[in-house]
Coordinates of N, CA and C in Angstrom, one line a residue:
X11 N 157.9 78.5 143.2 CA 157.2 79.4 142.4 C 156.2 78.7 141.5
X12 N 154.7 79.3 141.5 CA 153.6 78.3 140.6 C 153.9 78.8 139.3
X13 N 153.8 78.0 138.3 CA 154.0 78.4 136.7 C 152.8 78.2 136.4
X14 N 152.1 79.2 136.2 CA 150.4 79.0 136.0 C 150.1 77.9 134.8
X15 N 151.0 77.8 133.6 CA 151.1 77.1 132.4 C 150.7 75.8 133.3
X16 N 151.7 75.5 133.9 CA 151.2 74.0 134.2 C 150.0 73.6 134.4
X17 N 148.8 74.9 134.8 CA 147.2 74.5 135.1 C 146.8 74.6 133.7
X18 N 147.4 74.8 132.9 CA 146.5 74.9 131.6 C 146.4 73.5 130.7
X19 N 145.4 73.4 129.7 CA 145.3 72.2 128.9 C 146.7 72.3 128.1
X20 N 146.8 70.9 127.6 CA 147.7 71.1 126.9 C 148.0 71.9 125.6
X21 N 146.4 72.3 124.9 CA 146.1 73.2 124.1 C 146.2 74.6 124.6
X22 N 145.4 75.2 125.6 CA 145.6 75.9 125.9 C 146.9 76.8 126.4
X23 N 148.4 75.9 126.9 CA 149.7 76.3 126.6 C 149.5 76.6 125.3
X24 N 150.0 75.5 124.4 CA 150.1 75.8 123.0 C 150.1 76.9 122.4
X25 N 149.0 77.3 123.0 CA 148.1 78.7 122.7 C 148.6 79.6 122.8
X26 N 148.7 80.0 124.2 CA 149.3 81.4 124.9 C 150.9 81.0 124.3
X27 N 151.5 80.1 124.6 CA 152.8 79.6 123.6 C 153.3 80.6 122.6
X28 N 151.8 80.4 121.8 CA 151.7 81.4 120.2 C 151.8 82.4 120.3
X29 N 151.2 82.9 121.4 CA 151.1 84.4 121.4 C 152.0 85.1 121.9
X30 N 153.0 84.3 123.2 CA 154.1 84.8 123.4 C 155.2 84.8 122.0
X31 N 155.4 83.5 120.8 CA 156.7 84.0 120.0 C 155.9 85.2 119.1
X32 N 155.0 85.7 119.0 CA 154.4 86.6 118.4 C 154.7 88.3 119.1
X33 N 155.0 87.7 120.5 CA 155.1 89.0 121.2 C 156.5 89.4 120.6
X34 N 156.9 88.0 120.4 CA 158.6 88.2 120.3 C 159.1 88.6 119.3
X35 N 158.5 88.6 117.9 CA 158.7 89.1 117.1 C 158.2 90.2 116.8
X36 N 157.4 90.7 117.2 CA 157.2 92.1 117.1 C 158.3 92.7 117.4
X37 N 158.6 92.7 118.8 CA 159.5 93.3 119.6 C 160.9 93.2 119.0
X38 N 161.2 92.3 117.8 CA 162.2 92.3 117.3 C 162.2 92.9 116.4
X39 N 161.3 93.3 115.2 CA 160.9 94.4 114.2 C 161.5 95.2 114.3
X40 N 162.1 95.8 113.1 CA 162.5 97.4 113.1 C 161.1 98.1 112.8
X41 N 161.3 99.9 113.8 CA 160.3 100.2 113.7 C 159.7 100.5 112.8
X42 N 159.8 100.6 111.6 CA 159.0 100.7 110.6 C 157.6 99.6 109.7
X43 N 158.5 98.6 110.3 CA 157.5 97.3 110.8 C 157.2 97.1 111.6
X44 N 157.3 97.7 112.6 CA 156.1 97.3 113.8 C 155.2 98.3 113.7
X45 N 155.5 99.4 113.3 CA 154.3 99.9 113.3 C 153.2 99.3 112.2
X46 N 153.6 98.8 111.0 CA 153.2 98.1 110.0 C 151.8 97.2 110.8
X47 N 153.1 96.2 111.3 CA 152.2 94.9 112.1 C 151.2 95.5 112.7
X48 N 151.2 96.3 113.6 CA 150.4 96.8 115.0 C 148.7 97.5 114.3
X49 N 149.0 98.1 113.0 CA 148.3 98.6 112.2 C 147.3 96.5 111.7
X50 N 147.8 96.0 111.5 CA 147.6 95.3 110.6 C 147.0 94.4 111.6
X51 N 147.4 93.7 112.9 CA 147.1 93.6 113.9 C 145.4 94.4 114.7
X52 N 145.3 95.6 114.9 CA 144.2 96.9 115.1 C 143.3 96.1 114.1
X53 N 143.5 96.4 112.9 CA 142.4 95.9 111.4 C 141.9 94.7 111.9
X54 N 142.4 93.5 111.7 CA 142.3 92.7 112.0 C 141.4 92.5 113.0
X55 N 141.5 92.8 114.3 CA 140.5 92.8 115.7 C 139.6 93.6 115.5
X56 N 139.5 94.2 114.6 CA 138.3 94.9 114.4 C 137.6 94.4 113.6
X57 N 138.1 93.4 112.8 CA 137.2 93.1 112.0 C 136.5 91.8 112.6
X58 N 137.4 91.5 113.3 CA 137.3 89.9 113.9 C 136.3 90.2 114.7
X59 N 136.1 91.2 115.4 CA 135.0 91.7 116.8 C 134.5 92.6 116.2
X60 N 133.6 92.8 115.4 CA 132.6 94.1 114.5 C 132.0 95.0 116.2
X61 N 131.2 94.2 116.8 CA 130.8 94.8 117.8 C 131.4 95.3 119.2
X62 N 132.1 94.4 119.1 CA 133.1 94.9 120.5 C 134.2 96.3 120.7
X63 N 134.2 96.0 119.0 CA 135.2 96.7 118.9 C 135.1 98.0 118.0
X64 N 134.0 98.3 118.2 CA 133.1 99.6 116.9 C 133.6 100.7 117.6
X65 N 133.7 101.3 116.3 CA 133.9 103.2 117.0 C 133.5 103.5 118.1
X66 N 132.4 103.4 118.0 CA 131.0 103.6 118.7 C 130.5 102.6 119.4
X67 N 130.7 101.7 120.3 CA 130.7 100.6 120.6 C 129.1 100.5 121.4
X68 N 128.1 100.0 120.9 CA 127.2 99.9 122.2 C 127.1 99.3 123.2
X69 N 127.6 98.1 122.8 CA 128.3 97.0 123.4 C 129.5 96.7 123.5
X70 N 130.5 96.4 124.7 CA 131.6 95.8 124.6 C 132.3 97.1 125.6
X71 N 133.6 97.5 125.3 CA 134.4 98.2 125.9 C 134.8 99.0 125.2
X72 N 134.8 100.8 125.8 CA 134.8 101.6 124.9 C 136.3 102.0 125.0
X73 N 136.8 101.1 126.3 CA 138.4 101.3 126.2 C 139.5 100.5 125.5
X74 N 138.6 99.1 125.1 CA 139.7 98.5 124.0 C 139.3 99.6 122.6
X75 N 138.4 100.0 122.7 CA 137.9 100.7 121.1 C 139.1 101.4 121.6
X76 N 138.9 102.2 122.3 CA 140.1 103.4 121.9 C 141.2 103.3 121.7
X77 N 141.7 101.8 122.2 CA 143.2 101.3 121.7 C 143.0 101.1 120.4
X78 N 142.2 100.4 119.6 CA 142.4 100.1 118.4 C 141.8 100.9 117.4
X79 N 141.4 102.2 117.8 CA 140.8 103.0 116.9 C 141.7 104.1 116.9
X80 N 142.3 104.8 118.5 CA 142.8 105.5 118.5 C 144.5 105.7 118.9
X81 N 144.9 104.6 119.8 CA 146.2 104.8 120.1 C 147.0 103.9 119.1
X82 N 146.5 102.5 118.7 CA 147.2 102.2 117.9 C 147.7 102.7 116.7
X83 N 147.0 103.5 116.1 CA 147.1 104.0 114.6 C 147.9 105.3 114.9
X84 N 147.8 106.1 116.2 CA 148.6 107.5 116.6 C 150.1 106.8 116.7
X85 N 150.6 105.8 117.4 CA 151.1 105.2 117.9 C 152.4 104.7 116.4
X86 N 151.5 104.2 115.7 CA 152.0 103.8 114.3 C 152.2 104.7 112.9
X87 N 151.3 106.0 113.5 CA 151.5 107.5 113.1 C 153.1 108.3 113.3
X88 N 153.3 108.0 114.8 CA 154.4 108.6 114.8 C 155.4 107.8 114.6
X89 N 155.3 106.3 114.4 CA 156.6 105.7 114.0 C 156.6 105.5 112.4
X90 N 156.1 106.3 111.6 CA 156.0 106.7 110.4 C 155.2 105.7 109.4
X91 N 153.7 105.2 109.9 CA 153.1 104.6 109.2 C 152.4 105.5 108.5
X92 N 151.8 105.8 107.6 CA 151.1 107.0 106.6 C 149.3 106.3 106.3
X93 N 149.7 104.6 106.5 CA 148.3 103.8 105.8 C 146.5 104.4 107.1
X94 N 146.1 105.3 106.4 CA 145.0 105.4 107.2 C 143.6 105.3 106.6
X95 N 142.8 104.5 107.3 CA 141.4 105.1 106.8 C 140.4 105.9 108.1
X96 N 139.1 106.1 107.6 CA 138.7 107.0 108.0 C 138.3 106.4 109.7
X97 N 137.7 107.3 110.4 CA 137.9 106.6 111.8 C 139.1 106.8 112.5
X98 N 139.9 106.3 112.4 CA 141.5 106.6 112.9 C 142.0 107.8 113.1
X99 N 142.6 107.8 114.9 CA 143.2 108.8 114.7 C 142.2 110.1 115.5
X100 N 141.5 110.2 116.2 CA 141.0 111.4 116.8 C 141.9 112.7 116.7
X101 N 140.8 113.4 116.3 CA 141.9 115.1 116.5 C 142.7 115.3 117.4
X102 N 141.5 114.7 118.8 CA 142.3 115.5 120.3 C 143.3 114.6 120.1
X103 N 143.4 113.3 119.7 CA 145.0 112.9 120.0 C 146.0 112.7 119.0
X104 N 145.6 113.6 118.0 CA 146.6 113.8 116.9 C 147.2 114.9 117.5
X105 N 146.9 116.3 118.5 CA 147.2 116.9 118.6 C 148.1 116.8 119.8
X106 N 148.0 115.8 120.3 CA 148.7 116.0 121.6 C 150.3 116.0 121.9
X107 N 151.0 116.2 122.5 CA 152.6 116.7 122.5 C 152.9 115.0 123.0
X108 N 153.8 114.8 122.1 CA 154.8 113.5 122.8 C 154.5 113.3 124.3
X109 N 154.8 113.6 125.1 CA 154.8 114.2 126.8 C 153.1 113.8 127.1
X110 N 152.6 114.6 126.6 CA 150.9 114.0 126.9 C 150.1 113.1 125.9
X111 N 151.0 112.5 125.1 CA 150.4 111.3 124.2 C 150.9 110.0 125.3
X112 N 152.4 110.3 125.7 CA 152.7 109.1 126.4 C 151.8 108.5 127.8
X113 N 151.4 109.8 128.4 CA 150.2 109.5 129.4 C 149.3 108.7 129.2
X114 N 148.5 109.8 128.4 CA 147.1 109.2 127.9 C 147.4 107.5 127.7
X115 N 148.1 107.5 126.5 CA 148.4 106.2 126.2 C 148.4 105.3 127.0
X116 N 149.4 105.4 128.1 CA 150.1 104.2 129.3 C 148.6 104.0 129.9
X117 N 147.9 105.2 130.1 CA 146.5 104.7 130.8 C 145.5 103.9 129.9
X118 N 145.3 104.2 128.9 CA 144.4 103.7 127.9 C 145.3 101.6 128.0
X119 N 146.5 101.8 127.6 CA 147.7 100.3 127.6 C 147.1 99.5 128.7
X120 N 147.3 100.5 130.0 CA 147.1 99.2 131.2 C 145.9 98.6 131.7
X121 N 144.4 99.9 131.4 CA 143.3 99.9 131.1 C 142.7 98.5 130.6
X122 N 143.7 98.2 129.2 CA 143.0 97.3 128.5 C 143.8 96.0 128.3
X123 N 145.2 95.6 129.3 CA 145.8 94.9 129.9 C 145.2 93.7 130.1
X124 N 145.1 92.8 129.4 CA 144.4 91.0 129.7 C 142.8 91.1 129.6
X125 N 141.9 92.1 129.2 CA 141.0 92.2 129.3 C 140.2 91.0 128.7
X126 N 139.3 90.0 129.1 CA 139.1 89.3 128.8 C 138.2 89.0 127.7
X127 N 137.6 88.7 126.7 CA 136.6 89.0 126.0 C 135.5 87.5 126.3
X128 N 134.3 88.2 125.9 CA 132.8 87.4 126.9 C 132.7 86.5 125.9
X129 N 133.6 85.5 125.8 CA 133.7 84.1 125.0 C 134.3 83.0 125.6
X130 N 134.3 82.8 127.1 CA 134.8 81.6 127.4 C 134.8 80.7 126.7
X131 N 133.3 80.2 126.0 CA 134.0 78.8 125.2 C 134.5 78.8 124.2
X132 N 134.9 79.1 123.5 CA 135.7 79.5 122.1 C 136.6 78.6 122.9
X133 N 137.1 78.2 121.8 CA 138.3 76.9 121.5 C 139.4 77.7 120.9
X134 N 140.6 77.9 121.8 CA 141.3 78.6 121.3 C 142.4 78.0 120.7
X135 N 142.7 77.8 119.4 CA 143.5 77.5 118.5 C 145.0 77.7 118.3
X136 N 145.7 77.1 118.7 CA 147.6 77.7 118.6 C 147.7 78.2 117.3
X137 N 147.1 77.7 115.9 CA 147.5 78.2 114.5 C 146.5 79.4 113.8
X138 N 145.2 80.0 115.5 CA 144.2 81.0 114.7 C 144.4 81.9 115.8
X139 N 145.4 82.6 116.2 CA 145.6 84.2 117.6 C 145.0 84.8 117.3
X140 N 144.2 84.9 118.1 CA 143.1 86.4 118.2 C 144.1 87.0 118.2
X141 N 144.1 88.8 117.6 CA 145.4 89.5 117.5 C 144.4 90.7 118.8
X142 N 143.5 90.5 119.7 CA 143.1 91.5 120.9 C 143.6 90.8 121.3
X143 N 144.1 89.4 121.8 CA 145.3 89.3 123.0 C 146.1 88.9 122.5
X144 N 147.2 89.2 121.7 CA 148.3 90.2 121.8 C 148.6 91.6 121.9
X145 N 147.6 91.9 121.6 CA 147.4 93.8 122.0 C 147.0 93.9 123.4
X146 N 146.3 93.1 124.2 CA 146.1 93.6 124.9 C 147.0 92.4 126.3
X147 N 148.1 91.9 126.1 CA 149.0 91.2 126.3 C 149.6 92.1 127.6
X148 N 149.6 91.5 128.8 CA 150.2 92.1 130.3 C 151.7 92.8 129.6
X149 N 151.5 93.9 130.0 CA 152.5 95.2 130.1 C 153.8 94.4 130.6
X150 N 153.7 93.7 131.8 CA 154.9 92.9 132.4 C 155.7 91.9 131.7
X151 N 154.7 91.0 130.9 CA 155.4 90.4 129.8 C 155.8 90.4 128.7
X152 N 155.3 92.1 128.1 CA 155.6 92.4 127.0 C 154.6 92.7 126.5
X153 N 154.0 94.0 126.1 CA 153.0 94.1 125.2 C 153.2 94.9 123.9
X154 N 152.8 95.1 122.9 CA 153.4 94.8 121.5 C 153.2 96.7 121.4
X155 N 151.5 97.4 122.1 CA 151.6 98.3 122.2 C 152.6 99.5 123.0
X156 N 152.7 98.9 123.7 CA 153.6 99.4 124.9 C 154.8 99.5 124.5
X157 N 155.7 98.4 124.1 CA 157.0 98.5 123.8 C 157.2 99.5 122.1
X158 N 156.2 99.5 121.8 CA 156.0 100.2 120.8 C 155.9 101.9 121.1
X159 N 155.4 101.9 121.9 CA 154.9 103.8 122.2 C 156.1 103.9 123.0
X160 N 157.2 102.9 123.9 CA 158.5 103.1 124.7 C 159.6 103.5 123.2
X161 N 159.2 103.5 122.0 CA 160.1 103.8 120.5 C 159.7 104.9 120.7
X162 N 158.1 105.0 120.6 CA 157.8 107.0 119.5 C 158.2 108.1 120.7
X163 N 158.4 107.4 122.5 CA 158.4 108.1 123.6 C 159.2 107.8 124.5
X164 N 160.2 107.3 124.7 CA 161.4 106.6 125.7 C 160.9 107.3 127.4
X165 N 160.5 106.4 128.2 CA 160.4 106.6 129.5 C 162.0 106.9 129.6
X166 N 162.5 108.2 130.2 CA 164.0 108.1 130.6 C 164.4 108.3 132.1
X167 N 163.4 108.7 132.8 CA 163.6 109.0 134.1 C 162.0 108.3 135.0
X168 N 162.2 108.6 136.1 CA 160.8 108.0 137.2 C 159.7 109.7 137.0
X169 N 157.9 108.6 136.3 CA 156.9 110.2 136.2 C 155.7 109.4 137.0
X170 N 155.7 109.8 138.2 CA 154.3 109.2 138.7 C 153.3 109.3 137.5
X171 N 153.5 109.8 136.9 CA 151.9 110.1 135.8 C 151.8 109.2 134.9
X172 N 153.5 108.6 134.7 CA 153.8 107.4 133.7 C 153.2 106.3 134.2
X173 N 151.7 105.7 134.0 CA 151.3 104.4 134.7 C 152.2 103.4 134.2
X174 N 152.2 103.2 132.8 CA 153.0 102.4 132.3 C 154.3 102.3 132.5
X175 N 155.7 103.0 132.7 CA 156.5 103.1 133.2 C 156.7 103.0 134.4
X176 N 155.8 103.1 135.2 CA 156.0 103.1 136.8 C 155.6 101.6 137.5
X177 N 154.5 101.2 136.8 CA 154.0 99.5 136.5 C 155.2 98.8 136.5
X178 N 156.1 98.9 135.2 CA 156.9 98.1 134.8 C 158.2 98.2 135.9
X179 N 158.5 99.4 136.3 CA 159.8 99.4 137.3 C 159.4 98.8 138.2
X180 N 157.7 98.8 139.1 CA 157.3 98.1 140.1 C 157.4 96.7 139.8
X181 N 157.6 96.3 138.9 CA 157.4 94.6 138.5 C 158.9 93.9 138.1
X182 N 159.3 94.6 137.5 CA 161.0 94.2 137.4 C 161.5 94.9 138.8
X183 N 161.3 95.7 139.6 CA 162.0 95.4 140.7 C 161.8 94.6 141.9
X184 N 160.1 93.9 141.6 CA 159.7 92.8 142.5 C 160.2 91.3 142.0
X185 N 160.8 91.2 140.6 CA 161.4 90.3 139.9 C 162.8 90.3 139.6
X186 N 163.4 91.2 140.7 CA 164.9 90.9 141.5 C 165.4 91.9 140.7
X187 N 165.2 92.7 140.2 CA 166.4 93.8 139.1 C 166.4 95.2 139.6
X188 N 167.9 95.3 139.8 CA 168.3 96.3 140.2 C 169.3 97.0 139.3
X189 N 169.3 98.1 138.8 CA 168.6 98.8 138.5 C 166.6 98.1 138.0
X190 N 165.7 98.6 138.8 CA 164.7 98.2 137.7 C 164.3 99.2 136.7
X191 N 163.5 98.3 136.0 CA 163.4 98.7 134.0 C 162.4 100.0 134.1
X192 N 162.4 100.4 133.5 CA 161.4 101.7 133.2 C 160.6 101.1 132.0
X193 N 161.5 100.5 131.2 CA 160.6 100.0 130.1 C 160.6 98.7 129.6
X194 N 159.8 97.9 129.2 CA 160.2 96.2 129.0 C 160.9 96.0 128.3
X195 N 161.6 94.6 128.9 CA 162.8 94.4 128.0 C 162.5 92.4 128.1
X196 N 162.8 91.8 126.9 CA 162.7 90.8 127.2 C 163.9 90.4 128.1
X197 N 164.6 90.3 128.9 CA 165.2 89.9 129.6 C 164.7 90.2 131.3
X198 N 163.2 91.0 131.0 CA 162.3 91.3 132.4 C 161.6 89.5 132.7
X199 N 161.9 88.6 131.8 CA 161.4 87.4 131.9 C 162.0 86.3 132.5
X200 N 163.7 86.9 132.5 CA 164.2 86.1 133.1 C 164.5 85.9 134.9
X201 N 163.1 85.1 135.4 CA 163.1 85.8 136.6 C 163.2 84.6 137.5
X202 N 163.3 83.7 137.3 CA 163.3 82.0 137.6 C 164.3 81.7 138.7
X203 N 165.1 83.2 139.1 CA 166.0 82.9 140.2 C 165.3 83.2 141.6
X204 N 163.9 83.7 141.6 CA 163.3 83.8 142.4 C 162.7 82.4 143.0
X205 N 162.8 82.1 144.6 CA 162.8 81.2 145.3 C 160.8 81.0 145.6
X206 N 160.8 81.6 146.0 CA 159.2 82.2 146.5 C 158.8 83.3 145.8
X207 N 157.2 83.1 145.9 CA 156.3 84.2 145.4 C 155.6 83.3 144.1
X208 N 154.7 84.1 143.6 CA 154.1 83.3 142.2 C 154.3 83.9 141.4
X209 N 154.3 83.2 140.2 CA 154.8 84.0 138.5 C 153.9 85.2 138.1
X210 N 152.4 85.1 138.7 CA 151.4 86.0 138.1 C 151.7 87.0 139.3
X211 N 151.5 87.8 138.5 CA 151.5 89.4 139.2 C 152.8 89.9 139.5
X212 N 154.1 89.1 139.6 CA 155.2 89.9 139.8 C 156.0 90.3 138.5

């Protein structure tokens, strides 16, 4: 099996290093703090990326905007965060039923899945994490949004409509688990018993 880490600089581990015990503790928060973080997290990339990441974006991607304008704050809405300012929060998806927030969502989550931002050379620092990748952090290894909306909305059965839930069972069951997961679990990582195949993508 290739462990992609090994092609990386030694900084460059470091790096993604960071960002995975960061996944980790999210995921360990009760929810009342995570939704905290995830809020605080959203601010943060927004302020870090003015243009990329504008309401109104003229530039950049208007589908990370929508994670950090609108599913993050809905997201940290229903797990009882109250702190809002203006911007946040669209009507249509304040309105929408559990059931069709969790759609929309999963599609908007996987949408903006590793998306890269147009800064190759930036020197990525283990002690300065951009907080857009951890938000926008592969679904399969944990993403801080995702395991968060699996709180306000529990995948409990198989919904073709569920991208996000249907992703993840396709990936934990190509990563040897039977039953596979509907929804991530850190123990979807422990997959090292696998003989053949590569780490990326399964």
């Amino acid at each position: 099996m290739v462990d992609f880490k090994n092609l990386m600089t030694p900084l460059q581990r470091a790096y993604y290093e960071r960002v995975d015990v960061e996944i980790a503790r999210l995921f360990n928060l009760p929810t009342r703090f995570l939704a905290r973080a995830l809020m605080r997290h959203a601010r943060n990339a927004r302020a870090r990326h003015p243009d990329f990441l504008a309401l109104n974006p003229r530039e950049g991607n208007k589908t990370i905007s929508t994670l950090v304008w609108d599913i993050i704050p809905e997201i940290s809405y229903r797990m009882g965060e109250r702190s809002e300012i203006p911007g946040e929060r669209q009507r249509h998806i304040r309105a929408m039923t559990d059931a069709q927030f969790r759609i929309h969502a999963g599609y908007v989550i996987m949408s903006c899945a590793n998306i890269i931002l147009n800064d190759e050379k930036r020197i990525r620092d283990p002690n300065d994490v951009d907080p857009i990748e951890v938000l926008t952090h592969d679904v399969a290894n944990g993403n801080p949004v995702a395991f968060a909306l699996d709180r306000v909305v529990p995948a409990h059965s198989f919904n073709k409509e569920d991208v996000l839930s249907r992703y993840t069972q396709e990936v934990s069951e190509n990563r040897g688990f039977q039953p596979p997961y509907l929804m991530w679990e850190p123990d979807m990582q422990n997959y090292r018993h696998l003989q053949g195949g590569l780490a990326f993508g399964l």
